[in-house]
PDB file of C-alpha atoms and ligand atoms in Angstrom:
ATOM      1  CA  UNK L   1       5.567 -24.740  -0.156  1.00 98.00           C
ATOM      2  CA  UNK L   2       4.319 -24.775   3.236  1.00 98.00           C
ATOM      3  CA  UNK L   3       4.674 -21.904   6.208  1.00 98.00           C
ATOM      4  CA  UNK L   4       7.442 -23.537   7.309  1.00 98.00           C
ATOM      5  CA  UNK L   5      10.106 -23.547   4.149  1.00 98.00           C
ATOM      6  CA  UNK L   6       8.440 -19.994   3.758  1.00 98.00           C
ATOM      7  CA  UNK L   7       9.971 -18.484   6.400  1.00 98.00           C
ATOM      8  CA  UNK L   8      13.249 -20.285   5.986  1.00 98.00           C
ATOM      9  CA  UNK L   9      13.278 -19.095   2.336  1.00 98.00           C
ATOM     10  CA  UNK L  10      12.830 -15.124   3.137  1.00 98.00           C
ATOM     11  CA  UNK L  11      15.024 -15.447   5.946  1.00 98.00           C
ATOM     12  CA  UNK L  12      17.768 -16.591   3.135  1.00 98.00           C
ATOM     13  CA  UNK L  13      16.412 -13.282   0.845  1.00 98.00           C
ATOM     14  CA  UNK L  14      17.050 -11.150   3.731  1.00 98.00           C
ATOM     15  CA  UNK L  15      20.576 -12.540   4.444  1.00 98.00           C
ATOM     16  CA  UNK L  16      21.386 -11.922   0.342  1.00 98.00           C
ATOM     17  CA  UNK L  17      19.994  -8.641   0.636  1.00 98.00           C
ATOM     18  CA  UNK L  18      22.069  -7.721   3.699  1.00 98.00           C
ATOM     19  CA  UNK L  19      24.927  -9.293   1.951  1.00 98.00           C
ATOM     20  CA  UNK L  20      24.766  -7.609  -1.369  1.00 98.00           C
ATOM     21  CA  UNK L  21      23.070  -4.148   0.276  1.00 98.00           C
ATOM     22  CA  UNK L  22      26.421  -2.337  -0.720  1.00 98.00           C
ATOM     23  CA  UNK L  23      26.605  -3.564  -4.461  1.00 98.00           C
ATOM     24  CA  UNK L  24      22.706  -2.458  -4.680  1.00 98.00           C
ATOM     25  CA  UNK L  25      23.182   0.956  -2.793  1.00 97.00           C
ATOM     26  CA  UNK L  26      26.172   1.483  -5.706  1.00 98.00           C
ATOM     27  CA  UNK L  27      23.716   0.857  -8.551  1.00 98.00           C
ATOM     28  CA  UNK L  28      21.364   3.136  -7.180  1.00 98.00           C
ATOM     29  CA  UNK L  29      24.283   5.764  -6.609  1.00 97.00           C
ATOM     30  CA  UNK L  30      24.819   5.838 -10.383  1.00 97.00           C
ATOM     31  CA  UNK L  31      21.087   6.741 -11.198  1.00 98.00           C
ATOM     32  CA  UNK L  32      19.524   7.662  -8.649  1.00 97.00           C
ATOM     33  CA  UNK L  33      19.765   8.832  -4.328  1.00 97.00           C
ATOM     34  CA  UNK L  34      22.212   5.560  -3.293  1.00 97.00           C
ATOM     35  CA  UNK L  35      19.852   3.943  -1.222  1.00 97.00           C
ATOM     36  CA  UNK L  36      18.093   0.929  -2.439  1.00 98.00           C
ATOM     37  CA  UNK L  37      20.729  -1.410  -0.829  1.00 98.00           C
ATOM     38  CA  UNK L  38      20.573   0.462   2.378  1.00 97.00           C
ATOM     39  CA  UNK L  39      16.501   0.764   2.271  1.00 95.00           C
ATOM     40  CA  UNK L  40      15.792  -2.908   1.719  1.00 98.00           C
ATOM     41  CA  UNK L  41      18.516  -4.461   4.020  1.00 98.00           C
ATOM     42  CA  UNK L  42      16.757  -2.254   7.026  1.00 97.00           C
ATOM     43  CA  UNK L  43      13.214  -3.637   5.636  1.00 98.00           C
ATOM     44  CA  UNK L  44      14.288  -7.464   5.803  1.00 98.00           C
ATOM     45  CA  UNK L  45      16.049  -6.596   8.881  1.00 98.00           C
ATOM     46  CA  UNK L  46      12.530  -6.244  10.181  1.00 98.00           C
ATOM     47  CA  UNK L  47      10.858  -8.681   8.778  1.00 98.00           C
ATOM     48  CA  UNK L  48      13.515 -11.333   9.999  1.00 98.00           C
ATOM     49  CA  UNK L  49      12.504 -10.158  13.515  1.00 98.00           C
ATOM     50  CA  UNK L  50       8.898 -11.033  13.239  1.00 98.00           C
ATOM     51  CA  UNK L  51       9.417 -14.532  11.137  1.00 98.00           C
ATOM     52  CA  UNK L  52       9.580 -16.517  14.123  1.00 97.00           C
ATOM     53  CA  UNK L  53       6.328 -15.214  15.931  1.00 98.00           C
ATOM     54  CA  UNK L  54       4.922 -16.604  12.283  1.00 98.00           C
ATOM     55  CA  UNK L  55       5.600 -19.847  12.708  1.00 98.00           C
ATOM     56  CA  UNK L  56       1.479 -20.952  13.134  1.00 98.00           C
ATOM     57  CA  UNK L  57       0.241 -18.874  10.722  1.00 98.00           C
ATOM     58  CA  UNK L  58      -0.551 -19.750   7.401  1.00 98.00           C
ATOM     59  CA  UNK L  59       1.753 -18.483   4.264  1.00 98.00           C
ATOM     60  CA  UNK L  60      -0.390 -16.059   3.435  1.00 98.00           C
ATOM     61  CA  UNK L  61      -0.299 -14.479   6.440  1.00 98.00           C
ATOM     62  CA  UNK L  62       3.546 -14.833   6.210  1.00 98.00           C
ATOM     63  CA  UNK L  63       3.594 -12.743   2.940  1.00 98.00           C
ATOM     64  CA  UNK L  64       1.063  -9.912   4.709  1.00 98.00           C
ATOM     65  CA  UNK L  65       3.747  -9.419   7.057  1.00 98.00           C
ATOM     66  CA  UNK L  66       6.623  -9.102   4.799  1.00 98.00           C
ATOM     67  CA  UNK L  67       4.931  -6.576   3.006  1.00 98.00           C
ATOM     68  CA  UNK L  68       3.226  -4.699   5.670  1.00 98.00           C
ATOM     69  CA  UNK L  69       6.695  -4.564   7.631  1.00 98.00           C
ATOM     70  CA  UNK L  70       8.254  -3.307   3.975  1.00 98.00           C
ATOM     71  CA  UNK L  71       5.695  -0.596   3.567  1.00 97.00           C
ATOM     72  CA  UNK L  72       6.697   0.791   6.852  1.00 96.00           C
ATOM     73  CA  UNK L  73      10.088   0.459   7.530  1.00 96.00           C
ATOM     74  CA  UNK L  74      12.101   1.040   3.987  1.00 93.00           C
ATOM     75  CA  UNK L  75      11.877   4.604   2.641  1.00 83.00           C
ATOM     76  CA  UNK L  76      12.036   5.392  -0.985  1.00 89.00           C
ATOM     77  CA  UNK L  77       9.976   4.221  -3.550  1.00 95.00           C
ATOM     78  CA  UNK L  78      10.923   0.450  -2.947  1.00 97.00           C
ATOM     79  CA  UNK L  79       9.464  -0.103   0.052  1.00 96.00           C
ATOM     80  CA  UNK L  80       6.140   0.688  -1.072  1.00 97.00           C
ATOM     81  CA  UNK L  81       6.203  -1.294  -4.469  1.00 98.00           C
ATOM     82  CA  UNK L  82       7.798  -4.491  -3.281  1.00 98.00           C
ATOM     83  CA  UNK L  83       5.650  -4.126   0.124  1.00 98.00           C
ATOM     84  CA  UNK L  84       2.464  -3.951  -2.385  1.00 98.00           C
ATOM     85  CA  UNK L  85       3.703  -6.935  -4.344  1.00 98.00           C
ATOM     86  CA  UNK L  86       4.166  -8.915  -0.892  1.00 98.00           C
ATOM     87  CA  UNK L  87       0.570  -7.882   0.677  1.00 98.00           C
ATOM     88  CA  UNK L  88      -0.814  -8.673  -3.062  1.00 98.00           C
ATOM     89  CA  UNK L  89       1.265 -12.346  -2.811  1.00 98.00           C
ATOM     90  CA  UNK L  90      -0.714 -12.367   0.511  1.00 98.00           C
ATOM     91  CA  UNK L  91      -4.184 -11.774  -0.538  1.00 98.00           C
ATOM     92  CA  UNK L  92      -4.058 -13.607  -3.580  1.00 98.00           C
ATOM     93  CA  UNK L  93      -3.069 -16.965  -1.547  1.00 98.00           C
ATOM     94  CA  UNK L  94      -5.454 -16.871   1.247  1.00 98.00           C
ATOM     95  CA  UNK L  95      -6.215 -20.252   2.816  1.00 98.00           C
ATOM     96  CA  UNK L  96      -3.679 -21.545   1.303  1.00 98.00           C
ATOM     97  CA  UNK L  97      -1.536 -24.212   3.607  1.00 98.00           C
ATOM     98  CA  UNK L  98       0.868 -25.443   0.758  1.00 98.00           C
ATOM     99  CA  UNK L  99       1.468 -23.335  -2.292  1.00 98.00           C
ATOM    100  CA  UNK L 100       1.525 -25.003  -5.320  1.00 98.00           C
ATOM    101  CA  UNK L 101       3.048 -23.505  -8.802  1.00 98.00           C
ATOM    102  CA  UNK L 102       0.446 -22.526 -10.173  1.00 98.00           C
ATOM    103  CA  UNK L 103      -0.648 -20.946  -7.327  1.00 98.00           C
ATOM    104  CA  UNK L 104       2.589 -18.879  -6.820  1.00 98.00           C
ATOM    105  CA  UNK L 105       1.934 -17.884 -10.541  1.00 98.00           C
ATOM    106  CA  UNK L 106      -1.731 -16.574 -10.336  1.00 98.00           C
ATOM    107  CA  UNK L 107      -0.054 -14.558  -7.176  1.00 98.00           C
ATOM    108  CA  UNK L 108       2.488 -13.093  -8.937  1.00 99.00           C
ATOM    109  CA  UNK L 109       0.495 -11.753 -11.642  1.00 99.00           C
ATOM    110  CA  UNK L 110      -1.744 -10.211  -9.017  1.00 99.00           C
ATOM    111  CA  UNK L 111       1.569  -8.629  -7.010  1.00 99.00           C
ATOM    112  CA  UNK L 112       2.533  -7.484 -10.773  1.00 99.00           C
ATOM    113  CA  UNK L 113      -0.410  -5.666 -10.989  1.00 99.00           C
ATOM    114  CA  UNK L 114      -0.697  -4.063  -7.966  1.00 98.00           C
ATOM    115  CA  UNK L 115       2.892  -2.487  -8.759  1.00 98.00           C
ATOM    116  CA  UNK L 116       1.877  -1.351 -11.944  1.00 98.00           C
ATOM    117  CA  UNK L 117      -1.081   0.329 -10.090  1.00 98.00           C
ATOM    118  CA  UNK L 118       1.055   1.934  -7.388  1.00 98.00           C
ATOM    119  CA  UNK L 119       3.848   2.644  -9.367  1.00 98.00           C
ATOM    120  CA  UNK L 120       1.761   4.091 -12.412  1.00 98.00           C
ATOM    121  CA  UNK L 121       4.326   2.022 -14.160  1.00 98.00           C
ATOM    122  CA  UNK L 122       4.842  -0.538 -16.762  1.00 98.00           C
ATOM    123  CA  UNK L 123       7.759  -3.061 -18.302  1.00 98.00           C
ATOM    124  CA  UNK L 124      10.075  -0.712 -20.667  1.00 98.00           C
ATOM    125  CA  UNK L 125      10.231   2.004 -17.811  1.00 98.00           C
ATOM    126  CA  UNK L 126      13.671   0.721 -16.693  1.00 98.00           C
ATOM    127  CA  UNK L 127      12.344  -0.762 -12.758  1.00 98.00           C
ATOM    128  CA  UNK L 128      11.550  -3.637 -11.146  1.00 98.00           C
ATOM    129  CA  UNK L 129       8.907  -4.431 -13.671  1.00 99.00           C
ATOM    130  CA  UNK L 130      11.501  -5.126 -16.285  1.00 99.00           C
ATOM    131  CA  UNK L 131      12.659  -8.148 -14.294  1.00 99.00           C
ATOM    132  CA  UNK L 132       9.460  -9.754 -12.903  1.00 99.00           C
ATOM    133  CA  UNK L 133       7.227  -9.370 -15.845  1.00 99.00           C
ATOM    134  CA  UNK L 134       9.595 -11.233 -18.164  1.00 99.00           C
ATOM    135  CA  UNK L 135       9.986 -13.635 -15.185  1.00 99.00           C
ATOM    136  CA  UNK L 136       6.518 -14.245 -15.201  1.00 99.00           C
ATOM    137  CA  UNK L 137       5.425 -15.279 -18.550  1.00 99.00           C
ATOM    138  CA  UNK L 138       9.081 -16.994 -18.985  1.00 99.00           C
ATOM    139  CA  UNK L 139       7.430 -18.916 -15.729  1.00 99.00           C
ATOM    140  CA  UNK L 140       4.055 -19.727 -17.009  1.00 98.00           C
ATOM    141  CA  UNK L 141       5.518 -20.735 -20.810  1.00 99.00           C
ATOM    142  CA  UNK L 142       7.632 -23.160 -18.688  1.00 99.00           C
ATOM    143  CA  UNK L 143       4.805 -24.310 -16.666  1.00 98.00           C
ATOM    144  CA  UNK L 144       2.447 -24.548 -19.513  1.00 98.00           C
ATOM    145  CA  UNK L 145       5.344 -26.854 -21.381  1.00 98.00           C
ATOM    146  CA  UNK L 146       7.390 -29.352 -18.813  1.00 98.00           C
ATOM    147  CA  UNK L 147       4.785 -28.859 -15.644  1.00 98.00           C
ATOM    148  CA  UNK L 148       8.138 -28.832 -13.571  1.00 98.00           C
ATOM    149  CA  UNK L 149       8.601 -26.424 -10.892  1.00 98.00           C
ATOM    150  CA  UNK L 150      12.479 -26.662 -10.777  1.00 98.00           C
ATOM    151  CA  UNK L 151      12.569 -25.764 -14.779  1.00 98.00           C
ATOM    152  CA  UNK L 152       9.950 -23.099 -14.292  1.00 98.00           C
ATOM    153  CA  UNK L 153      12.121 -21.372 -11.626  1.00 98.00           C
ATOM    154  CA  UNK L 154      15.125 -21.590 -14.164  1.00 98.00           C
ATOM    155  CA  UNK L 155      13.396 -20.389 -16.816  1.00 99.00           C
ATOM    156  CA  UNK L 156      11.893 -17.448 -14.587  1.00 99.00           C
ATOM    157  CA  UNK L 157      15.489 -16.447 -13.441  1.00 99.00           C
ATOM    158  CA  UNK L 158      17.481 -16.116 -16.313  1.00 99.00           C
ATOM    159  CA  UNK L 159      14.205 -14.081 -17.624  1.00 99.00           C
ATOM    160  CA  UNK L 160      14.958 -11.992 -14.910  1.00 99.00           C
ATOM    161  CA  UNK L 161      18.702 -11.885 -15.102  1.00 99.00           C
ATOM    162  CA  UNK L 162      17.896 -10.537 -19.192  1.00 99.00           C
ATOM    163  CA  UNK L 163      15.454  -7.851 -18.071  1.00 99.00           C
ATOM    164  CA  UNK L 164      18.102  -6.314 -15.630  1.00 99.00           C
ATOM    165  CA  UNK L 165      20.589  -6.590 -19.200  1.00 98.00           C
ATOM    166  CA  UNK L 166      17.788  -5.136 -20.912  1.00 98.00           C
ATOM    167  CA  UNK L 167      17.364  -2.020 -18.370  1.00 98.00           C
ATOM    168  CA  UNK L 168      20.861  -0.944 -19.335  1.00 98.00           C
ATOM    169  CA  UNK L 169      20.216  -0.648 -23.006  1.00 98.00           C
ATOM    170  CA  UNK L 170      16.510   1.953 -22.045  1.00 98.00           C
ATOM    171  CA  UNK L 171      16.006   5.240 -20.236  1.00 98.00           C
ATOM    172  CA  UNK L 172      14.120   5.807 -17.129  1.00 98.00           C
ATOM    173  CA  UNK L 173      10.897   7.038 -17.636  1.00 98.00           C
ATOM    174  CA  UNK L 174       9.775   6.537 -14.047  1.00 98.00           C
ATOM    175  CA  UNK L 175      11.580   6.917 -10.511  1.00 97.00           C
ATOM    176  CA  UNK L 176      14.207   8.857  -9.408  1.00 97.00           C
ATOM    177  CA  UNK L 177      16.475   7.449 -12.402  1.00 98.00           C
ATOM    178  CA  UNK L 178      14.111   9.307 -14.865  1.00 97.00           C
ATOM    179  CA  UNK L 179      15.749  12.824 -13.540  1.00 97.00           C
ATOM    180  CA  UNK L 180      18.735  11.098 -15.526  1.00 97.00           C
ATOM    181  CA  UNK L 181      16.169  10.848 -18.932  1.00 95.00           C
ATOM    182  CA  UNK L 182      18.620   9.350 -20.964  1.00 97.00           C
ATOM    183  CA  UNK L 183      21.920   9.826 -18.980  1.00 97.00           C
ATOM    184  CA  UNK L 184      20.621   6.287 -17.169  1.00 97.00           C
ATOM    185  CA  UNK L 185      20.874   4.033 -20.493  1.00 98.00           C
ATOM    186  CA  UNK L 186      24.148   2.019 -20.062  1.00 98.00           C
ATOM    187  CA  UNK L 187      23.432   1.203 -16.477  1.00 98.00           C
ATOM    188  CA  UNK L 188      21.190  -1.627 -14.323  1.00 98.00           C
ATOM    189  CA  UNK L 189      18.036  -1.036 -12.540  1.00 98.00           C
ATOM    190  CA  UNK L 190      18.454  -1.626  -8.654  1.00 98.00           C
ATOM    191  CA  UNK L 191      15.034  -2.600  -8.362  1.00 98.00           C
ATOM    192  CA  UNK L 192      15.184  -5.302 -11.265  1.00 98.00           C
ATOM    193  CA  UNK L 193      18.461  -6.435 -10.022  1.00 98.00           C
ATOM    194  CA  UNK L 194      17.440  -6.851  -6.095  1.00 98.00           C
ATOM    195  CA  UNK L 195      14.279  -8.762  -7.744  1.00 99.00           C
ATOM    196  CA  UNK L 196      16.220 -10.671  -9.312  1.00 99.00           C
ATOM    197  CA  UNK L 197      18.522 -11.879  -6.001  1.00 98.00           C
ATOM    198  CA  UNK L 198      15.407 -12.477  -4.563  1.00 98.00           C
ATOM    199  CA  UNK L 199      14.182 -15.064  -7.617  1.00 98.00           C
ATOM    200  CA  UNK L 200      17.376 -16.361  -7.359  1.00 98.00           C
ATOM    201  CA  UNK L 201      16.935 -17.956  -3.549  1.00 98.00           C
ATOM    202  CA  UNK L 202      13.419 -19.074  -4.290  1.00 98.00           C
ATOM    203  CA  UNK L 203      14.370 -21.002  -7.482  1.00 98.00           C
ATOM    204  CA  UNK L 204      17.465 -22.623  -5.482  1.00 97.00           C
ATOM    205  CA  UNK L 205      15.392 -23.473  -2.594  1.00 97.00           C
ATOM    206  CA  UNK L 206      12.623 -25.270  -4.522  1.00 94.00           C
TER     207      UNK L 206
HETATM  208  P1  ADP A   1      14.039   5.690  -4.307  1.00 50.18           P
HETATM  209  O1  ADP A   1      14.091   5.689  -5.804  1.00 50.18           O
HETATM  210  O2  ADP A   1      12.841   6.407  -3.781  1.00 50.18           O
HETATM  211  O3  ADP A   1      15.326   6.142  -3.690  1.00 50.18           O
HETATM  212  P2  ADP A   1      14.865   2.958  -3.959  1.00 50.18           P
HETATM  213  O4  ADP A   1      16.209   3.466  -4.297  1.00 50.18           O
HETATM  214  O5  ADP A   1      14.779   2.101  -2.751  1.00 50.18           O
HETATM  215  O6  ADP A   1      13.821   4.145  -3.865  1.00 50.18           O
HETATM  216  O7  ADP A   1      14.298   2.076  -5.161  1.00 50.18           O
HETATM  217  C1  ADP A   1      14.544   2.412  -6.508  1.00 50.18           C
HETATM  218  C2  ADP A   1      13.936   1.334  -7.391  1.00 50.18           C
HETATM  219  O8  ADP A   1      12.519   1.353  -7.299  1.00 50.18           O
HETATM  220  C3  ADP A   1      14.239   1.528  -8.865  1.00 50.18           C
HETATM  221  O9  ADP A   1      15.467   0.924  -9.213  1.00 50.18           O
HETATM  222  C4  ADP A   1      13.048   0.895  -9.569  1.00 50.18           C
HETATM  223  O10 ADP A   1      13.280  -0.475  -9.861  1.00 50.18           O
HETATM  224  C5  ADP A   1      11.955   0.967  -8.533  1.00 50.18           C
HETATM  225  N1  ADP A   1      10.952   1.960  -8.888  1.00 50.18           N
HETATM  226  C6  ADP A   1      10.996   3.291  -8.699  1.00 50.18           C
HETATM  227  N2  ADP A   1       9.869   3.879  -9.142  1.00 50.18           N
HETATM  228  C7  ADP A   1       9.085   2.880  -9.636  1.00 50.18           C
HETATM  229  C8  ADP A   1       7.773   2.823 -10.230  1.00 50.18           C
HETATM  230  N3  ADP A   1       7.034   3.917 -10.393  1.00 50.18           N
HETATM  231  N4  ADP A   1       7.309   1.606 -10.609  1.00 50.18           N
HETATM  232  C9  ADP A   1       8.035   0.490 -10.440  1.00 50.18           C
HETATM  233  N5  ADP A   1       9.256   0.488  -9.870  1.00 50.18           N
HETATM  234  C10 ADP A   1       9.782   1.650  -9.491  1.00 50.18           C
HETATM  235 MG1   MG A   2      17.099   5.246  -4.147  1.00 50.18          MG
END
């Protein structure tokens, strides 16, 4: 994926995140401050603003932005982790032009990482995590088997589209959802599911 499809492809996550802001803002009401919808629609709001003066750039430097712009303009915890996991995305592909899948994959892990690092957090803790780790190694298994981008994508999202099940069956142990302890089982992780929107327009763009 060149800078080019890049930009068209978070301009589509920002347009599903603006779209389904109120859905995620209710999830978030149920365990935690009702916010995460709200938070990351005004984040991609900015970053859509700045896409076009990206144009020249190389992706990298596409995914700096996103997560630069993420760490400050959404509040909350969110905008932190995810703008972490975009600077990491950035950093990890550095020079280069077209990203291959195997490149994306050795960026992930590193955005995965830096999470856990910020977040002092880990898969089983009922976030985010829960939905890209899974993602992840259902990506590589994929990779490692067919060598097909399109199946690895599949495989990746319905990983992700289990973890978010799986968050409803555990208890928070970090965010604002562990105040809940285990008043939060039975209900979905905003963070895992808005991840999971997000794998959702790469996979059908590819
Ligand atoms: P806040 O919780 O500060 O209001 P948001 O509502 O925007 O921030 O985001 C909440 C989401 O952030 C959670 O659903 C969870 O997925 C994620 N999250 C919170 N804390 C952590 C953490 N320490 N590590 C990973 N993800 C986390
Ligand atoms: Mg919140």
């Amino acid at each position: 994926m060149k800078t080019e499809k890049l930009i068209a492809v978070i301009g589509k996550i920002a347009a599903k995140i603006e779209q389904q802001k109120d859905f995620l803002t209710e999830l978030d009401n149920v365990i935690g401050d009702g916010d995460h919808g709200i938070n990351l629609a005004r984040g991609f709001g900015e970053v859509v603003k700045k896409l076009d003066t990206l144009r020249e750039k190389e992706p990298a430097d596409v995914f700096k932005s996103v997560g630069m712009t993420l760490v400050s303009t959404v509040g909350g915890a969110s905008g932190p982790l995810y703008g972490t996991g975009f600077m990491k995305l950035g950093a990890a592909l550095k020079g280069k032009e077209d990203i291959t899948l195997p490149d994306f994959l050795e960026a992930f892990a590193a955005a995965i990482e830096g999470i856990k690092l910020r977040g002092k957090s880990d898969r089983g803790e009922k976030t985010m995590l829960d939905a890209m780790i899974p993602a992840k190694e259902a990506m590589e298994a994929s990779w490692q088997e067919k060598g097909d981008t399109k199946a690895a994508f599949a495989a990746g999202i319905a990983a992700a589209q289990e973890g978010v099940e799986y968050t409803k069956t555990i208890a928070a142990t970090k965010g604002r959802a562990s105040y809940l302890g285990k008043r939060s089982i039975g209900h979905q992780d905003p963070g895992a599911t808005s991840f999971t929107m997000m794998l959702e327009i790469v996979g059908g763009e590819i």
